Amino acid sequence: MENVIISASVLSADLCELGRDIRRAEEAGCRYIHFDVMDGMFVPNISYGIPVLESVSKAAKGVLDVHLMITDPIRYIKAFAKSGADIITFHFEACNDVKAVIDEIHSCGKKAGIAIKPATPASVLGPYIEMSDMLLVMTVEPGFGGQGFNYDMLPKIADLKKMISERNADVPIQVDGGINDVTAGLVKEAGAEILVAGSYLFKAPDMKEAVKKLI
Ligand code: DX5
Ligand code: ZN
C-alpha cells in the first residue's frame, strides 16, 4: 500500500452528482472522502452540513474525513459523529478548550483531528499531539477550494513533523489547500502523510491518473 493517503475534497465535486463523484474518487484510489463544513462565521463561506453528511456516509465506502470550519465546534460533535463521520477535525482557533473537544470526539468513538490556519504556529499543537489522531496544517486560508498553495507552510509542516518525532508519537500530518502534482511532492517531503485535494482531482480529465501523480 502507498505511503500517502489521498483525501478527496468533495467541495469541488458536482454537488448534484455527489454520489457519482464519491464513487469516482474512490475508484480512482482516494481512500478518504474529505467533507468541508463551513458556517459563514469561522470562515466567510457556507457549504453543507449534517443532512448532506448523512447521505454522503451512505455513498462513501472509505473513511469519512470531516473538516469542521465552524465556531465553537463542541456544539456539533455528537451530530456529526452520528451522521457518519470517521475522523472529525476542528480548528484550534475556533474553540476555547481544545482538550474538551478532543474528549467529546473520542467519547463518540471517532478519531480527532486538530487543524491550524496558515497564521497559527505549529507550536500551539504541542500540548495536544499525544491525545490527537491527526494534525491538519492548512496550506491555504480556509473557506474556499481552488486557491494557490502557500509555500511558507512547508517549514511549518517540517517543524510539526519534528515535534511529533521528538515525542515518539504516531500522529499523521494532513495538509489541505492547493495540493496538485507539484505541491504534493513538497508536502510529502516535509512530512505530510494525508493529502487533501479538491479542484486538482475534480478538474482532472482522468482522476485515476491524477491520484497516481499525487501519490
Ligand atoms: C478549504 C477546504 C479545502 C478545499 C481544498 O477551506 O478546507 O478542503 O476544498 O480545495 P483545493 O484542493 O482545491 O485547494
Ligand atoms: Zn478541508
Short mmCIF file of C-alpha atoms and ligand atoms in Angstrom, two decimals:
data_model
loop_
_atom_site.label_atom_id
_atom_site.label_comp_id
_atom_site.label_asym_id
_atom_site.label_seq_id
_atom_site.Cartn_x
_atom_site.Cartn_y
_atom_site.Cartn_z
CA MET A 1 0.00 0.00 0.00
CA GLU A 2 1.14 3.55 -0.75
CA ASN A 3 2.76 5.61 2.00
CA VAL A 4 0.44 8.54 1.36
CA ILE A 5 -3.34 8.74 1.64
CA ILE A 6 -5.36 10.92 -0.71
CA SER A 7 -8.49 12.52 0.74
CA ALA A 8 -10.82 13.81 -1.96
CA SER A 9 -12.45 17.12 -1.04
CA VAL A 10 -15.99 16.94 -2.40
CA LEU A 11 -16.28 20.72 -2.14
CA SER A 12 -15.06 20.66 -5.75
CA ALA A 13 -17.39 17.83 -6.80
CA ASP A 14 -20.57 18.31 -8.81
CA LEU A 15 -22.93 18.55 -5.84
CA CYS A 16 -25.90 17.47 -7.97
CA GLU A 17 -23.97 14.29 -8.70
CA LEU A 18 -22.35 13.82 -5.31
CA GLY A 19 -22.86 10.06 -5.08
CA ARG A 20 -21.39 9.54 -8.53
CA ASP A 21 -18.39 11.80 -7.73
CA ILE A 22 -17.71 9.99 -4.45
CA ARG A 23 -17.64 6.67 -6.33
CA ARG A 24 -15.37 8.20 -8.98
CA ALA A 25 -12.95 9.42 -6.31
CA GLU A 26 -12.92 6.06 -4.51
CA GLU A 27 -12.47 4.13 -7.74
CA ALA A 28 -9.59 6.46 -8.62
CA GLY A 29 -7.80 5.43 -5.42
CA CYS A 30 -8.82 8.06 -2.83
CA ARG A 31 -9.03 6.24 0.49
CA TYR A 32 -10.64 9.17 2.34
CA ILE A 33 -13.53 11.44 1.42
CA HIS A 34 -13.00 14.95 2.81
CA PHE A 35 -16.16 16.79 3.84
CA ASP A 36 -15.71 20.55 4.45
CA VAL A 37 -18.23 22.16 6.77
CA MET A 38 -18.32 25.97 6.75
CA ASP A 39 -20.60 28.08 8.93
CA GLY A 40 -20.23 31.57 7.47
CA MET A 41 -18.77 32.69 10.82
CA PHE A 42 -15.42 30.99 11.30
CA VAL A 43 -14.87 31.30 7.55
CA PRO A 44 -16.51 33.67 5.04
CA ASN A 45 -18.38 30.92 3.21
CA ILE A 46 -21.21 28.44 3.86
CA SER A 47 -21.01 24.91 2.47
CA TYR A 48 -23.14 21.99 3.68
CA GLY A 49 -23.75 20.17 6.93
CA ILE A 50 -25.38 17.32 8.81
CA PRO A 51 -28.16 16.11 6.44
CA VAL A 52 -25.76 16.09 3.48
CA LEU A 53 -23.19 14.15 5.52
CA GLU A 54 -25.84 11.53 6.32
CA SER A 55 -26.34 10.90 2.60
CA VAL A 56 -22.61 11.02 1.89
CA SER A 57 -21.97 8.41 4.58
CA LYS A 58 -24.27 6.01 2.73
CA ALA A 59 -22.42 6.59 -0.53
CA ALA A 60 -18.83 6.52 0.78
CA LYS A 61 -17.16 3.16 1.36
CA GLY A 62 -13.88 4.56 2.68
CA VAL A 63 -13.01 6.85 5.58
CA LEU A 64 -15.19 9.92 6.03
CA ASP A 65 -12.85 12.76 6.91
CA VAL A 66 -14.91 15.69 8.22
CA HIS A 67 -13.24 19.12 8.40
CA LEU A 68 -15.23 21.48 10.61
CA MET A 69 -14.61 25.14 9.84
CA ILE A 70 -17.16 26.25 12.41
CA THR A 71 -17.10 28.40 15.53
CA ASP A 72 -17.37 26.58 18.86
CA PRO A 73 -17.34 23.09 17.29
CA ILE A 74 -18.11 21.21 20.53
CA ARG A 75 -21.79 22.07 19.99
CA TYR A 76 -22.00 19.82 16.93
CA ILE A 77 -19.58 16.93 17.54
CA LYS A 78 -22.29 14.43 18.54
CA ALA A 79 -24.40 15.31 15.50
CA PHE A 80 -21.52 14.87 13.05
CA ALA A 81 -20.46 11.65 14.75
CA LYS A 82 -23.99 10.30 14.44
CA SER A 83 -24.16 11.33 10.80
CA GLY A 84 -21.29 9.05 9.80
CA ALA A 85 -18.01 10.93 10.30
CA ASP A 86 -15.00 8.67 10.98
CA ILE A 87 -12.50 11.47 11.64
CA ILE A 88 -13.66 14.83 12.97
CA THR A 89 -11.18 17.67 12.57
CA PHE A 90 -11.88 21.03 14.19
CA HIS A 91 -9.93 24.29 14.25
CA PHE A 92 -7.64 25.21 17.11
CA GLU A 93 -8.64 28.86 16.53
CA ALA A 94 -12.38 28.09 16.80
CA CYS A 95 -12.58 26.90 20.41
CA ASN A 96 -11.50 27.83 23.93
CA ASP A 97 -10.97 24.34 25.26
CA VAL A 98 -9.19 22.14 22.72
CA LYS A 99 -8.96 19.14 25.06
CA ALA A 100 -12.70 19.22 25.74
CA VAL A 101 -13.41 18.97 22.00
CA ILE A 102 -10.97 16.07 21.60
CA ASP A 103 -12.59 14.29 24.55
CA GLU A 104 -16.05 14.85 23.09
CA ILE A 105 -14.95 13.36 19.73
CA HIS A 106 -13.33 10.36 21.45
CA SER A 107 -16.40 9.82 23.63
CA CYS A 108 -18.36 9.38 20.37
CA GLY A 109 -15.87 6.69 19.32
CA LYS A 110 -14.39 8.81 16.50
CA LYS A 111 -10.90 9.97 15.61
CA ALA A 112 -9.99 13.55 16.48
CA GLY A 113 -8.01 15.93 14.29
CA ILE A 114 -6.86 19.47 15.08
CA ALA A 115 -6.44 22.00 12.26
CA ILE A 116 -4.40 25.20 12.22
CA LYS A 117 -4.77 28.16 9.87
CA PRO A 118 -1.72 29.50 7.99
CA ALA A 119 -1.04 32.24 10.58
CA THR A 120 -1.15 29.84 13.55
CA PRO A 121 2.27 28.40 14.52
CA ALA A 122 2.80 24.65 14.82
CA SER A 123 3.91 25.11 18.44
CA VAL A 124 0.30 25.60 19.65
CA LEU A 125 -0.30 21.91 18.88
CA GLY A 126 2.46 20.76 21.25
CA PRO A 127 0.24 20.02 24.26
CA TYR A 128 -2.25 18.03 22.14
CA ILE A 129 -0.03 15.82 19.97
CA GLU A 130 -0.37 12.66 22.06
CA MET A 131 -4.12 12.98 22.50
CA SER A 132 -4.98 13.61 18.84
CA ASP A 133 -5.28 11.20 15.92
CA MET A 134 -4.38 13.63 13.14
CA LEU A 135 -2.97 17.15 12.79
CA LEU A 136 -4.05 19.31 9.85
CA VAL A 137 -1.84 22.09 8.52
CA MET A 138 -3.91 24.35 6.27
CA THR A 139 -1.89 25.33 3.22
CA VAL A 140 -4.45 27.96 2.17
CA GLU A 141 -6.71 30.28 4.18
CA PRO A 142 -9.74 28.06 4.96
CA GLY A 143 -13.02 28.90 3.24
CA PHE A 144 -12.67 28.17 -0.47
CA GLY A 145 -11.44 25.49 -2.83
CA GLY A 146 -9.20 26.26 -5.77
CA GLN A 147 -6.75 28.63 -4.06
CA GLY A 148 -2.99 28.70 -4.57
CA PHE A 149 -0.70 26.75 -2.24
CA ASN A 150 1.07 28.77 0.48
CA TYR A 151 4.74 27.74 0.23
CA ASP A 152 5.50 29.32 3.63
CA MET A 153 3.71 26.33 5.15
CA LEU A 154 6.46 23.87 4.14
CA PRO A 155 8.79 24.72 7.06
CA LYS A 156 5.77 24.62 9.38
CA ILE A 157 4.95 21.07 8.27
CA ALA A 158 8.59 20.10 8.83
CA ASP A 159 8.57 21.72 12.31
CA LEU A 160 5.43 19.84 13.25
CA LYS A 161 6.89 16.56 11.94
CA LYS A 162 9.94 17.18 14.13
CA MET A 163 7.76 17.87 17.19
CA ILE A 164 5.87 14.61 16.58
CA SER A 165 9.07 12.56 16.14
CA GLU A 166 10.69 14.07 19.23
CA ARG A 167 7.74 12.84 21.26
CA ASN A 168 7.89 9.42 19.59
CA ALA A 169 4.23 9.95 18.75
CA ASP A 170 2.47 8.28 15.86
CA VAL A 171 0.20 11.03 14.57
CA PRO A 172 -0.15 11.69 10.84
CA ILE A 173 0.02 15.19 9.39
CA GLN A 174 -2.70 16.13 6.94
CA VAL A 175 -2.39 19.06 4.53
CA ASP A 176 -5.30 20.82 2.86
CA GLY A 177 -5.34 23.50 0.17
CA GLY A 178 -3.66 23.92 -3.19
CA ILE A 179 -2.45 20.33 -3.47
CA ASN A 180 -1.51 19.32 -7.02
CA ASP A 181 1.12 17.17 -8.73
CA VAL A 182 3.86 19.71 -7.85
CA THR A 183 2.95 20.63 -4.27
CA ALA A 184 2.13 17.01 -3.31
CA GLY A 185 5.82 16.05 -3.55
CA LEU A 186 6.87 19.04 -1.46
CA VAL A 187 4.43 18.41 1.40
CA LYS A 188 5.28 14.73 1.41
CA GLU A 189 8.97 15.56 1.65
CA ALA A 190 8.20 17.96 4.53
CA GLY A 191 6.41 15.17 6.43
CA ALA A 192 2.75 15.11 5.42
CA GLU A 193 1.05 11.72 5.03
CA ILE A 194 -2.57 12.57 4.25
CA LEU A 195 -3.14 14.90 1.31
CA VAL A 196 -6.48 16.60 0.75
CA ALA A 197 -7.14 17.52 -2.85
CA GLY A 198 -10.25 19.10 -4.32
CA SER A 199 -10.01 21.11 -7.52
CA TYR A 200 -6.93 19.24 -8.78
CA LEU A 201 -8.82 15.94 -8.69
CA PHE A 202 -12.27 17.01 -9.80
CA LYS A 203 -10.97 19.14 -12.69
CA ALA A 204 -8.62 16.43 -13.91
CA PRO A 205 -9.53 14.84 -17.25
CA ASP A 206 -8.59 11.45 -15.76
CA MET A 207 -8.96 11.27 -11.97
CA LYS A 208 -7.17 7.93 -11.68
CA GLU A 209 -4.13 9.41 -13.42
CA ALA A 210 -4.33 12.48 -11.16
CA VAL A 211 -4.38 10.35 -7.98
CA LYS A 212 -1.41 8.37 -9.27
CA LYS A 213 0.51 11.61 -9.83
CA LEU A 214 -0.27 12.80 -6.29
CA ILE A 215 0.89 9.53 -4.77
C1 DX5 B 1 -10.67 24.89 2.06
C2 DX5 B 1 -11.06 23.45 2.26
C3 DX5 B 1 -10.38 22.51 1.36
C4 DX5 B 1 -10.63 22.72 -0.11
C5 DX5 B 1 -9.39 22.30 -0.83
O1 DX5 B 1 -11.14 25.63 3.12
O2 DX5 B 1 -10.76 23.06 3.59
O3 DX5 B 1 -10.62 21.16 1.72
O4 DX5 B 1 -11.72 22.02 -0.62
O5 DX5 B 1 -9.55 22.58 -2.17
P1 DX5 B 1 -8.34 22.62 -3.18
O6 DX5 B 1 -7.69 21.28 -3.20
O7 DX5 B 1 -8.99 22.99 -4.46
O8 DX5 B 1 -7.38 23.69 -2.69
ZN ZN B 2 -10.81 20.95 4.12
#
